[in-house]
Amino acid sequence: MQDDRRRFLGLLLGGAATSALAAAPTPRQTAGPFYPRSLPLDADNDLVSVSGRGGLADGAHCNVFGQVLDTAGKPLADTRVEIWQCDARGKYHHPEDPNPVIPDENFQGFGSTVTDADGRYRFRTIKPVPYPGRTPHIHFRVVTPAGELTTQLYVRGHDGNARDGLFRRLGDRQERVLADFVAASDDSAKLEARFDIVFG
């Protein structure tokens, strides 16, 4: 497990290729009801391995990475990026989640990181799964000196997208929140997905 974590963290040094000029801003979406009331003690960018526990999270492990840019295409360095999502059983680690399943205690549920000089971020998490009433998604929150942006990442091609009210409401902006989950380029995860965020 430690070797996996070292390989994953080492990917930050290589990072993702720099984006071309930015397009329109990433659409703003709701944070939903399950943003943590109090942040977990382990709130790093590796959500599949919880400090003090020996196991790894259920689900398809994936690296989610990208850049945070402004509307002119300039990378935003030293920017806080947070994600939160339900575990592979469809359960948020939040006391008000009504789903009766037992939560996966090996899944962190929430993570945070800070972008590097090129605006790059990276998380190791699980491929999002549906839960009652929603298509698979990962919540993102970006905090900059100019303000905050909360949005959601969706799985391109998932059947549930067409039935999801929040996704459908985006209309012609849907493309800006979709990501392809493909085979990972290294052995730190099974899958990977790139998701660039344009703050504006």
XYZ file of N, CA, C and O in Angstrom:
800
model
N 0.826 -1.196 0.000
C 0.000 0.000 0.000
C 0.867 1.256 0.000
O 0.592 2.211 -0.704
N 1.946 1.251 0.788
C 2.838 2.403 0.811
C 3.492 2.618 -0.546
O 3.683 3.754 -0.979
N 3.853 1.517 -1.238
C 4.441 1.645 -2.566
C 3.457 2.288 -3.527
O 3.825 3.143 -4.339
N 2.167 1.871 -3.440
C 1.142 2.471 -4.286
C 1.031 3.967 -4.028
O 0.929 4.773 -4.943
N 1.039 4.330 -2.747
C 0.906 5.749 -2.397
C 2.102 6.546 -2.908
O 1.941 7.642 -3.433
N 3.325 5.977 -2.778
C 4.515 6.684 -3.267
C 4.455 6.866 -4.781
O 4.790 7.933 -5.297
N 4.012 5.813 -5.506
C 3.909 5.931 -6.959
C 2.901 7.000 -7.339
O 3.126 7.814 -8.240
N 1.771 7.021 -6.620
C 0.735 8.008 -6.913
C 1.239 9.421 -6.650
O 1.103 10.314 -7.476
N 1.845 9.632 -5.480
C 2.327 10.971 -5.156
C 3.444 11.395 -6.096
O 3.593 12.577 -6.419
N 4.213 10.422 -6.573
C 5.272 10.733 -7.519
C 4.740 11.263 -8.838
O 5.418 12.013 -9.541
N 3.507 10.901 -9.177
C 2.914 11.387 -10.414
C 2.758 12.907 -10.402
O 2.719 13.550 -11.446
N 2.670 13.488 -9.225
C 2.520 14.931 -9.136
C 3.713 15.653 -9.741
O 3.597 16.765 -10.244
N 4.884 15.023 -9.679
C 6.076 15.651 -10.220
C 6.029 15.687 -11.738
O 6.487 16.627 -12.369
N 5.466 14.614 -12.322
C 5.332 14.586 -13.772
C 4.175 15.447 -14.225
O 4.289 16.235 -15.151
N 3.041 15.293 -13.541
C 1.878 16.120 -13.801
C 1.264 15.901 -15.164
O 1.680 15.078 -15.949
N 0.238 16.668 -15.432
C -0.467 16.609 -16.703
C 0.082 17.656 -17.650
O 0.655 18.659 -17.237
N -0.083 17.415 -18.914
C 0.349 18.383 -19.911
C -0.448 19.675 -19.742
O -1.612 19.682 -19.397
N 0.209 20.804 -20.013
C -0.446 22.095 -19.865
C -1.526 22.257 -20.913
O -1.345 21.919 -22.072
N -2.670 22.812 -20.521
C -3.785 23.010 -21.435
C -3.506 24.158 -22.387
O -2.686 25.032 -22.124
N -4.238 24.146 -23.493
C -4.229 25.289 -24.399
C -5.067 26.393 -23.763
O -5.515 26.280 -22.636
N -5.289 27.476 -24.509
C -6.086 28.578 -23.983
C -7.425 28.068 -23.479
O -8.064 27.223 -24.106
N -7.849 28.600 -22.359
C -9.063 28.121 -21.714
C -10.289 28.472 -22.535
O -10.315 29.441 -23.283
N -11.314 27.655 -22.376
C -12.605 27.916 -22.991
C -13.467 28.677 -21.992
O -12.963 29.362 -21.112
N -14.772 28.512 -22.112
C -15.696 29.192 -21.211
C -15.557 28.641 -19.793
O -15.045 27.542 -19.587
N -16.013 29.397 -18.804
C -15.895 28.934 -17.416
C -16.615 27.619 -17.172
O -17.632 27.320 -17.797
N -16.096 26.846 -16.243
C -16.762 25.619 -15.808
C -18.070 25.999 -15.107
O -18.080 26.885 -14.252
N -19.171 25.341 -15.447
C -20.455 25.696 -14.828
C -20.440 25.496 -13.308
O -19.870 24.535 -12.808
N -21.087 26.403 -12.632
C -21.257 26.275 -11.188
C -22.432 25.349 -10.895
O -23.458 25.409 -11.574
N -22.262 24.481 -9.889
C -23.330 23.586 -9.472
C -23.395 23.521 -7.956
O -22.484 23.957 -7.251
N -24.458 22.944 -7.469
C -24.677 22.874 -6.034
C -23.642 21.992 -5.331
O -23.161 21.010 -5.909
N -23.344 22.342 -4.096
C -22.490 21.497 -3.266
C -23.252 20.297 -2.733
O -22.648 19.341 -2.242
N -24.584 20.334 -2.840
C -25.380 19.231 -2.317
C -25.421 19.240 -0.801
O -24.786 20.065 -0.143
N -26.147 18.284 -0.229
C -26.323 18.274 1.230
C -25.219 17.566 2.000
O -25.263 17.532 3.231
N -24.220 16.990 1.298
C -23.303 16.089 1.995
C -21.863 16.588 2.057
O -20.937 15.795 2.238
N -21.654 17.904 1.904
C -20.309 18.444 2.196
C -20.033 18.181 3.672
O -20.912 18.363 4.521
N -18.817 17.724 4.015
C -18.560 17.330 5.415
C -18.879 18.428 6.429
O -18.562 19.594 6.202
N -19.511 18.033 7.532
C -19.735 18.972 8.639
C -18.418 19.324 9.307
O -18.197 20.449 9.751
N -17.557 18.333 9.427
C -16.197 18.553 9.935
C -15.270 17.737 9.059
O -15.581 16.594 8.708
N -14.139 18.310 8.703
C -13.237 17.649 7.769
C -12.546 16.476 8.456
O -12.192 16.553 9.636
N -12.357 15.368 7.736
C -11.680 14.214 8.337
C -10.233 14.543 8.685
O -9.614 15.429 8.083
N -9.686 13.841 9.684
C -8.292 14.065 10.057
C -7.371 13.757 8.889
O -6.362 14.426 8.694
N -7.711 12.721 8.121
C -6.957 12.405 6.915
C -7.729 13.015 5.754
O -8.768 12.505 5.347
N -7.246 14.141 5.241
C -7.954 14.859 4.175
C -6.998 15.190 3.037
O -7.083 16.254 2.429
N -6.059 14.267 2.756
C -5.091 14.509 1.686
C -5.712 14.182 0.332
O -6.928 14.063 0.206
N -4.882 14.022 -0.704
C -5.410 13.801 -2.052
C -5.476 12.325 -2.442
O -5.705 12.006 -3.610
N -5.295 11.428 -1.486
C -5.426 9.991 -1.734
C -6.608 9.470 -0.924
O -6.494 9.198 0.264
N -7.758 9.316 -1.594
C -8.985 8.952 -0.893
C -9.163 7.450 -0.735
O -10.064 7.012 -0.018
N -8.335 6.650 -1.381
C -8.529 5.189 -1.307
C -7.723 4.563 -0.182
O -7.836 3.359 0.062
N -6.924 5.358 0.516
C -6.106 4.863 1.616
C -6.249 5.815 2.795
O -5.882 6.986 2.698
N -6.816 5.332 3.884
C -7.068 6.163 5.057
C -5.979 5.917 6.090
O -5.684 4.763 6.435
N -5.379 6.978 6.596
C -4.315 6.864 7.582
C -4.796 6.075 8.801
O -5.892 6.322 9.325
N -4.010 5.086 9.224
C -4.336 4.280 10.387
C -5.135 3.033 10.079
O -5.400 2.231 10.973
N -5.530 2.857 8.814
C -6.267 1.656 8.421
C -5.430 0.871 7.419
O -4.709 1.441 6.614
N -5.557 -0.446 7.455
C -4.701 -1.277 6.617
C -5.232 -1.571 5.236
O -4.482 -1.957 4.350
N -6.538 -1.379 5.032
C -7.131 -1.770 3.764
C -7.233 -0.623 2.776
O -6.925 0.532 3.086
N -7.667 -0.962 1.562
C -7.923 0.026 0.525
C -9.418 0.073 0.241
O -10.150 -0.893 0.470
N -9.861 1.192 -0.266
C -11.279 1.386 -0.541
C -11.777 0.421 -1.608
O -11.041 0.031 -2.516
N -13.057 0.030 -1.486
C -13.714 -0.717 -2.544
C -13.865 0.182 -3.766
O -13.800 1.406 -3.677
N -14.158 -0.434 -4.906
C -14.421 0.334 -6.117
C -13.243 0.336 -7.064
O -12.168 -0.207 -6.774
N -13.447 0.951 -8.220
C -12.401 1.061 -9.245
C -11.537 2.271 -8.933
O -11.976 3.424 -9.079
N -10.309 2.026 -8.482
C -9.418 3.124 -8.133
C -9.040 3.903 -9.388
O -8.761 3.326 -10.444
N -9.034 5.221 -9.258
C -8.702 6.036 -10.421
C -7.958 7.293 -9.991
O -8.116 7.782 -8.869
N -7.120 7.780 -10.890
C -6.450 9.062 -10.732
C -7.257 10.112 -11.490
O -7.501 9.968 -12.688
N -7.693 11.136 -10.783
C -8.393 12.265 -11.396
C -7.461 13.456 -11.306
O -7.007 13.819 -10.215
N -7.166 14.054 -12.452
C -6.165 15.115 -12.484
C -6.562 16.173 -13.498
O -7.484 15.981 -14.304
N -5.861 17.290 -13.473
C -6.122 18.349 -14.441
C -5.459 19.630 -14.015
O -4.535 19.631 -13.199
N -5.926 20.717 -14.588
C -5.431 22.050 -14.258
C -6.585 22.948 -13.859
O -7.717 22.749 -14.314
N -6.280 23.926 -13.022
C -7.201 25.008 -12.717
C -6.679 26.242 -13.440
O -5.508 26.625 -13.276
N -7.528 26.832 -14.271
C -7.151 27.951 -15.129
C -8.121 29.100 -14.947
O -9.268 28.897 -14.530
N -7.678 30.317 -15.308
C -8.630 31.412 -15.379
C -9.178 31.487 -16.804
O -8.794 30.696 -17.677
N -10.064 32.439 -17.081
C -10.724 32.478 -18.379
C -9.786 32.882 -19.511
O -10.124 32.708 -20.681
N -8.593 33.395 -19.179
C -7.599 33.721 -20.203
C -6.651 32.552 -20.463
O -5.734 32.661 -21.268
N -6.855 31.435 -19.742
C -5.984 30.281 -19.916
C -4.767 30.275 -19.021
O -3.897 29.415 -19.150
N -4.689 31.213 -18.080
C -3.546 31.273 -17.161
C -3.741 30.268 -16.029
O -4.789 30.257 -15.373
N -2.736 29.420 -15.776
C -2.848 28.471 -14.657
C -2.931 29.194 -13.319
O -2.239 30.200 -13.101
N -3.763 28.686 -12.424
C -3.907 29.266 -11.090
C -3.119 28.410 -10.096
O -3.548 27.318 -9.723
N -1.962 28.926 -9.693
C -1.094 28.215 -8.753
C -1.572 28.416 -7.323
O -2.323 29.348 -7.017
N -1.142 27.508 -6.430
C -1.422 27.620 -4.993
C -2.920 27.780 -4.714
O -3.332 28.537 -3.834
N -3.721 27.062 -5.472
C -5.171 27.120 -5.339
C -5.671 25.841 -4.670
O -5.297 24.740 -5.070
N -6.496 25.994 -3.659
C -7.030 24.831 -2.952
C -8.123 24.163 -3.784
O -9.043 24.838 -4.280
N -8.010 22.853 -3.938
C -9.013 22.060 -4.643
C -9.502 20.978 -3.681
O -8.693 20.259 -3.085
N -10.805 20.866 -3.525
C -11.417 19.842 -2.671
C -12.332 18.964 -3.522
O -12.940 19.441 -4.484
N -12.422 17.681 -3.151
C -13.429 16.811 -3.757
C -14.128 16.022 -2.644
O -13.560 15.792 -1.581
N -15.367 15.639 -2.908
C -16.074 14.705 -2.024
C -17.069 13.929 -2.871
O -17.561 14.403 -3.896
N -17.335 12.694 -2.456
C -18.213 11.811 -3.221
C -18.646 10.653 -2.334
O -18.080 10.429 -1.259
N -19.649 9.897 -2.817
C -20.060 8.714 -2.069
C -19.070 7.585 -2.307
O -18.277 7.608 -3.258
N -19.085 6.590 -1.423
C -18.197 5.442 -1.588
C -18.777 4.468 -2.618
O -19.828 4.728 -3.223
N -18.104 3.359 -2.838
C -18.517 2.406 -3.866
C -19.852 1.739 -3.544
O -20.458 1.111 -4.421
N -20.326 1.873 -2.294
C -21.618 1.318 -1.900
C -22.750 2.333 -2.052
O -23.893 2.048 -1.722
N -22.412 3.533 -2.523
C -23.416 4.577 -2.693
C -23.706 5.346 -1.422
O -24.773 5.954 -1.284
N -22.761 5.384 -0.491
C -22.959 6.017 0.817
C -21.977 7.173 1.003
O -20.769 7.002 0.868
N -22.510 8.370 1.307
C -21.659 9.490 1.709
C -21.294 9.328 3.183
O -22.107 8.861 3.984
N -20.114 9.754 3.542
C -19.711 9.721 4.948
C -20.224 11.003 5.617
O -19.461 11.903 5.964
N -21.515 11.044 5.776
C -22.195 12.219 6.318
C -23.383 11.727 7.139
O -24.111 10.830 6.713
N -23.595 12.309 8.325
C -24.649 11.782 9.213
C -26.054 11.907 8.653
O -26.961 11.209 9.119
N -26.286 12.760 7.664
C -27.630 12.942 7.131
C -27.886 12.136 5.861
O -28.974 12.227 5.288
N -26.913 11.334 5.426
C -27.159 10.481 4.268
C -28.108 9.360 4.698
O -27.770 8.558 5.572
N -29.296 9.259 4.080
C -30.282 8.266 4.526
C -30.031 6.851 4.013
O -30.739 5.923 4.422
N -29.064 6.682 3.120
C -28.787 5.354 2.582
C -28.426 4.414 3.732
O -27.477 4.673 4.478
N -29.152 3.283 3.915
C -28.931 2.427 5.093
C -27.719 1.506 4.997
O -27.441 0.786 5.953
N -26.977 1.513 3.893
C -25.852 0.591 3.760
C -24.739 0.976 4.731
O -24.634 2.126 5.167
N -23.903 0.009 5.062
C -22.748 0.262 5.929
C -21.671 0.967 5.111
O -21.307 0.495 4.030
N -21.141 2.092 5.587
C -20.135 2.810 4.797
C -18.824 2.044 4.698
O -18.494 1.228 5.567
N -18.100 2.291 3.635
C -16.772 1.726 3.444
C -15.778 2.559 4.246
O -15.427 3.673 3.856
N -15.328 2.031 5.377
C -14.448 2.783 6.268
C -13.042 2.959 5.698
O -12.234 3.725 6.237
N -12.741 2.260 4.616
C -11.434 2.422 3.970
C -11.458 3.502 2.889
O -10.440 3.720 2.223
N -12.604 4.149 2.738
C -12.704 5.244 1.772
C -12.756 6.561 2.528
O -13.551 6.737 3.449
N -11.907 7.500 2.132
C -11.770 8.762 2.852
C -12.994 9.659 2.672
O -13.336 10.439 3.571
N -13.617 9.627 1.493
C -14.837 10.388 1.261
C -14.635 11.836 0.867
O -15.455 12.420 0.151
N -13.563 12.452 1.356
C -13.242 13.859 1.106
C -11.736 13.961 0.959
O -10.982 13.275 1.652
N -11.301 14.822 0.065
C -9.863 15.051 -0.081
C -9.586 16.477 -0.504
O -10.467 17.179 -1.011
N -8.357 16.916 -0.283
C -7.971 18.266 -0.691
C -6.510 18.283 -1.110
O -5.711 17.427 -0.709
N -6.180 19.253 -1.926
C -4.809 19.443 -2.371
C -4.657 20.896 -2.788
O -5.625 21.669 -2.772
N -3.445 21.276 -3.148
C -3.158 22.634 -3.617
C -2.459 22.519 -4.964
O -1.560 21.692 -5.142
N -2.870 23.326 -5.918
C -2.282 23.255 -7.246
C -0.819 23.681 -7.226
O -0.397 24.499 -6.412
N -0.049 23.133 -8.180
C 1.360 23.490 -8.286
C 1.521 24.767 -9.114
O 0.533 25.451 -9.438
N 2.753 25.103 -9.488
C 3.026 26.349 -10.209
C 2.327 26.414 -11.553
O 2.091 27.506 -12.094
N 1.993 25.248 -12.132
C 1.299 25.193 -13.417
C -0.203 24.972 -13.270
O -0.878 24.617 -14.240
N -0.711 25.158 -12.053
C -2.142 25.000 -11.828
C -2.615 23.566 -11.790
O -3.818 23.305 -11.831
N -1.692 22.608 -11.678
C -2.071 21.195 -11.750
C -2.475 20.649 -10.385
O -1.901 21.020 -9.361
N -3.437 19.741 -10.425
C -3.869 19.027 -9.228
C -3.996 17.550 -9.582
O -4.072 17.164 -10.750
N -4.057 16.703 -8.556
C -4.265 15.273 -8.778
C -4.858 14.647 -7.519
O -4.466 14.973 -6.405
N -5.818 13.741 -7.727
C -6.385 12.942 -6.655
C -6.353 11.476 -7.056
O -6.488 11.146 -8.237
N -6.188 10.604 -6.054
C -6.477 9.187 -6.257
C -7.760 8.895 -5.490
O -7.845 9.128 -4.284
N -8.758 8.404 -6.210
C -10.066 8.178 -5.612
C -10.682 6.953 -6.276
O -9.960 6.089 -6.766
N -12.000 6.855 -6.284
C -12.677 5.775 -6.994
C -13.520 6.363 -8.116
O -13.954 7.526 -8.047
N -13.752 5.560 -9.145
C -14.675 5.993 -10.186
C -16.044 6.174 -9.543
O -16.521 5.293 -8.825
N -16.678 7.324 -9.751
C -17.951 7.569 -9.061
C -19.036 6.586 -9.482
O -19.070 6.114 -10.623
N -19.910 6.293 -8.534
C -21.013 5.355 -8.755
C -22.330 6.084 -8.492
O -22.361 7.109 -7.798
N -23.438 5.562 -9.025
C -24.733 6.192 -8.731
C -25.169 5.925 -7.298
O -24.725 4.961 -6.669
N -26.029 6.774 -6.800
C -26.736 6.497 -5.543
C -28.173 6.951 -5.761
O -28.466 7.587 -6.783
N -29.097 6.611 -4.884
C -30.516 6.890 -5.151
C -30.771 8.339 -5.548
O -30.467 9.269 -4.813
N -31.289 8.513 -6.758
C -31.663 9.833 -7.241
C -30.616 10.570 -8.042
O -30.917 11.628 -8.606
N -29.379 10.063 -8.107
C -28.322 10.797 -8.807
C -27.493 9.874 -9.690
O -27.238 8.721 -9.348
N -27.032 10.453 -10.793
C -26.060 9.789 -11.655
C -24.678 9.893 -11.007
O -24.473 10.745 -10.126
N -23.703 9.071 -11.382
C -22.367 9.167 -10.766
C -21.742 10.547 -10.965
O -21.804 11.126 -12.052
N -21.130 11.056 -9.913
C -20.475 12.366 -9.989
C -19.499 12.516 -8.835
O -19.578 11.806 -7.835
N -18.594 13.468 -8.992
C -17.666 13.875 -7.939
C -17.836 15.378 -7.757
O -17.785 16.140 -8.724
N -18.050 15.809 -6.528
C -18.131 17.238 -6.233
C -16.728 17.841 -6.181
O -15.810 17.244 -5.607
N -16.590 19.032 -6.752
C -15.336 19.789 -6.710
C -15.604 21.167 -6.127
O -16.626 21.788 -6.439
N -14.682 21.628 -5.309
C -14.722 23.008 -4.806
C -13.323 23.602 -4.978
O -12.335 23.024 -4.516
N -13.257 24.741 -5.651
C -11.994 25.435 -5.902
C -12.041 26.763 -5.160
O -13.009 27.523 -5.297
N -11.008 27.039 -4.375
C -10.968 28.254 -3.560
C -9.804 29.120 -4.026
O -8.644 28.701 -3.981
N -10.118 30.328 -4.502
C -9.105 31.269 -4.977
C -9.260 32.587 -4.226
O -10.296 32.831 -3.596
N -8.266 33.475 -4.302
C -8.423 34.795 -3.674
C -9.607 35.580 -4.236
O -10.162 36.445 -3.563
N -10.002 35.254 -5.471
C -11.110 35.974 -6.110
C -12.467 35.379 -5.779
O -13.497 35.942 -6.167
N -12.495 34.257 -5.078
C -13.762 33.633 -4.739
C -13.702 32.123 -4.847
O -12.618 31.535 -4.935
N -14.852 31.484 -4.868
C -14.941 30.024 -4.885
C -15.786 29.554 -6.066
O -16.653 30.285 -6.550
N -15.496 28.346 -6.499
C -16.293 27.689 -7.534
C -16.589 26.273 -7.077
O -15.675 25.508 -6.769
N -17.862 25.921 -7.031
C -18.274 24.552 -6.749
C -18.920 23.993 -8.006
O -19.759 24.654 -8.632
N -18.508 22.794 -8.385
C -19.047 22.154 -9.571
C -19.076 20.649 -9.355
O -18.772 20.168 -8.255
N -19.455 19.908 -10.392
C -19.492 18.450 -10.302
C -18.921 17.856 -11.581
O -19.171 18.371 -12.676
N -18.150 16.796 -11.430
C -17.613 16.034 -12.559
C -18.532 14.846 -12.809
O -18.923 14.155 -11.865
N -18.856 14.591 -14.087
C -19.723 13.481 -14.466
C -18.986 12.517 -15.401
O -18.057 12.909 -16.109
N -19.433 11.266 -15.440
C -18.819 10.232 -16.264
C -19.418 10.292 -17.670
O -20.628 10.094 -17.847
N -18.572 10.565 -18.635
C -19.070 10.638 -20.010
C -19.679 9.298 -20.436
O -19.092 8.238 -20.215
N -20.861 9.352 -21.039
C -21.495 8.164 -21.577
C -22.315 7.358 -20.596
O -22.916 6.355 -20.993
N -22.374 7.768 -19.317
C -23.153 6.988 -18.357
C -24.646 7.153 -18.632
O -25.141 8.260 -18.854
N -25.371 6.041 -18.592
C -26.805 6.058 -18.899
C -27.596 6.965 -17.959
O -28.615 7.542 -18.348
N -27.136 7.085 -16.720
C -27.877 7.874 -15.739
C -27.849 9.365 -15.998
O -28.687 10.104 -15.453
N -26.923 9.848 -16.812
C -26.826 11.291 -17.049
C -28.126 11.854 -17.635
O -28.566 12.944 -17.265
N -28.722 11.110 -18.563
C -29.932 11.592 -19.239
C -31.119 11.719 -18.297
O -32.084 12.443 -18.595
N -31.069 11.049 -17.142
C -32.177 11.090 -16.185
C -31.883 11.993 -14.992
O -32.734 12.157 -14.115
N -30.681 12.561 -14.937
C -30.265 13.343 -13.775
C -30.664 14.808 -13.964
O -30.192 15.485 -14.891
N -31.517 15.301 -13.078
C -32.026 16.656 -13.215
C -30.956 17.719 -13.205
O -31.001 18.668 -14.004
N -29.972 17.605 -12.309
C -28.932 18.631 -12.217
C -28.054 18.642 -13.458
O -27.658 19.705 -13.949
N -27.754 17.453 -13.978
C -26.951 17.389 -15.199
C -27.736 17.921 -16.393
O -27.222 18.704 -17.196
N -28.999 17.540 -16.523
C -29.808 17.973 -17.659
C -29.986 19.486 -17.665
O -30.064 20.114 -18.724
N -30.033 20.096 -16.478
C -30.208 21.541 -16.371
C -29.051 22.321 -16.993
O -29.200 23.504 -17.323
N -27.917 21.670 -17.179
C -26.755 22.348 -17.749
C -26.911 22.622 -19.240
O -26.213 23.473 -19.797
N -27.795 21.902 -19.906
C -28.037 22.148 -21.321
C -26.769 22.032 -22.159
O -26.053 21.028 -22.088
N -26.470 23.085 -22.934
C -25.309 23.030 -23.822
C -23.985 23.210 -23.093
O -22.922 23.218 -23.728
N -24.018 23.312 -21.764
C -22.773 23.401 -20.977
C -22.335 22.046 -20.433
O -21.333 21.957 -19.724
N -23.062 20.988 -20.755
C -22.765 19.666 -20.203
C -21.348 19.208 -20.526
O -20.692 18.571 -19.699
N -20.882 19.514 -21.716
C -19.562 19.045 -22.147
C -18.457 19.497 -21.199
O -17.452 18.802 -21.022
N -18.642 20.627 -20.551
C -17.591 21.192 -19.689
C -17.439 20.463 -18.363
O -16.495 20.725 -17.626
N -18.371 19.557 -18.050
C -18.281 18.833 -16.774
C -18.195 17.323 -16.979
O -18.320 16.560 -16.020
N -17.977 16.886 -18.206
C -17.848 15.460 -18.502
C -16.378 15.060 -18.561
O -15.530 15.823 -19.033
N -16.087 13.848 -18.101
C -14.725 13.326 -18.166
C -14.761 11.881 -18.645
O -15.686 11.128 -18.321
N -13.757 11.495 -19.416
C -13.583 10.114 -19.854
C -12.746 9.366 -18.827
O -11.655 9.832 -18.465
N -13.224 8.236 -18.380
C -12.466 7.373 -17.483
C -11.864 6.257 -18.332
O -12.575 5.423 -18.880
N -10.530 6.277 -18.453
C -9.822 5.357 -19.341
C -8.789 4.582 -18.531
O -8.526 4.887 -17.357
N -8.179 3.578 -19.164
C -7.150 2.791 -18.479
C -6.020 3.700 -18.013
O -5.562 4.585 -18.747
N -5.561 3.479 -16.777
C -4.512 4.320 -16.197
C -3.189 4.114 -16.907
O -2.892 3.036 -17.427
N -2.382 5.154 -16.913
C -1.083 5.116 -17.579
C 0.020 4.565 -16.683
O 1.158 4.435 -17.109
N -0.302 4.243 -15.428
C 0.656 3.611 -14.520
C -0.106 2.684 -13.588
O -1.334 2.604 -13.651
N 0.612 2.005 -12.701
C -0.041 0.988 -11.864
C -0.497 1.509 -10.516
O -0.808 0.721 -9.619
N -0.603 2.817 -10.334
C -1.116 3.350 -9.068
C -2.637 3.296 -8.999
O -3.224 3.507 -7.939
N -3.294 3.034 -10.131
C -4.748 2.963 -10.182
C -5.157 2.175 -11.413
O -4.344 1.920 -12.307
N -6.434 1.805 -11.454
C -6.971 1.077 -12.611
C -7.344 2.024 -13.746
O -7.173 1.705 -14.928
N -7.871 3.198 -13.387
C -8.382 4.151 -14.356
C -7.791 5.534 -14.120
O -7.186 5.787 -13.071
N -7.993 6.418 -15.085
C -7.639 7.818 -14.892
C -8.605 8.682 -15.695
O -9.226 8.226 -16.666
N -8.753 9.927 -15.253
C -9.634 10.870 -15.927
C -9.070 12.270 -15.772
O -8.631 12.656 -14.675
N -9.070 13.004 -16.860
C -8.615 14.404 -16.807
C -9.826 15.329 -16.745
O -10.785 15.175 -17.524
N -9.755 16.298 -15.834
C -10.841 17.260 -15.656
C -10.236 18.622 -15.378
O -9.785 18.901 -14.269
N -10.175 19.477 -16.413
C -9.674 20.830 -16.246
C -10.812 21.723 -15.794
O -11.965 21.584 -16.248
N -10.502 22.667 -14.917
C -11.505 23.548 -14.326
C -11.142 24.984 -14.687
O -10.010 25.415 -14.445
N -12.088 25.695 -15.278
C -11.880 27.095 -15.646
C -12.646 27.971 -14.661
O -13.884 27.904 -14.592
N -11.896 28.735 -13.887
C -12.507 29.601 -12.876
C -12.882 30.936 -13.508
O -12.048 31.626 -14.083
N -14.155 31.290 -13.396
C -14.562 32.561 -13.961
C -15.950 32.965 -13.475
O -16.608 32.227 -12.787
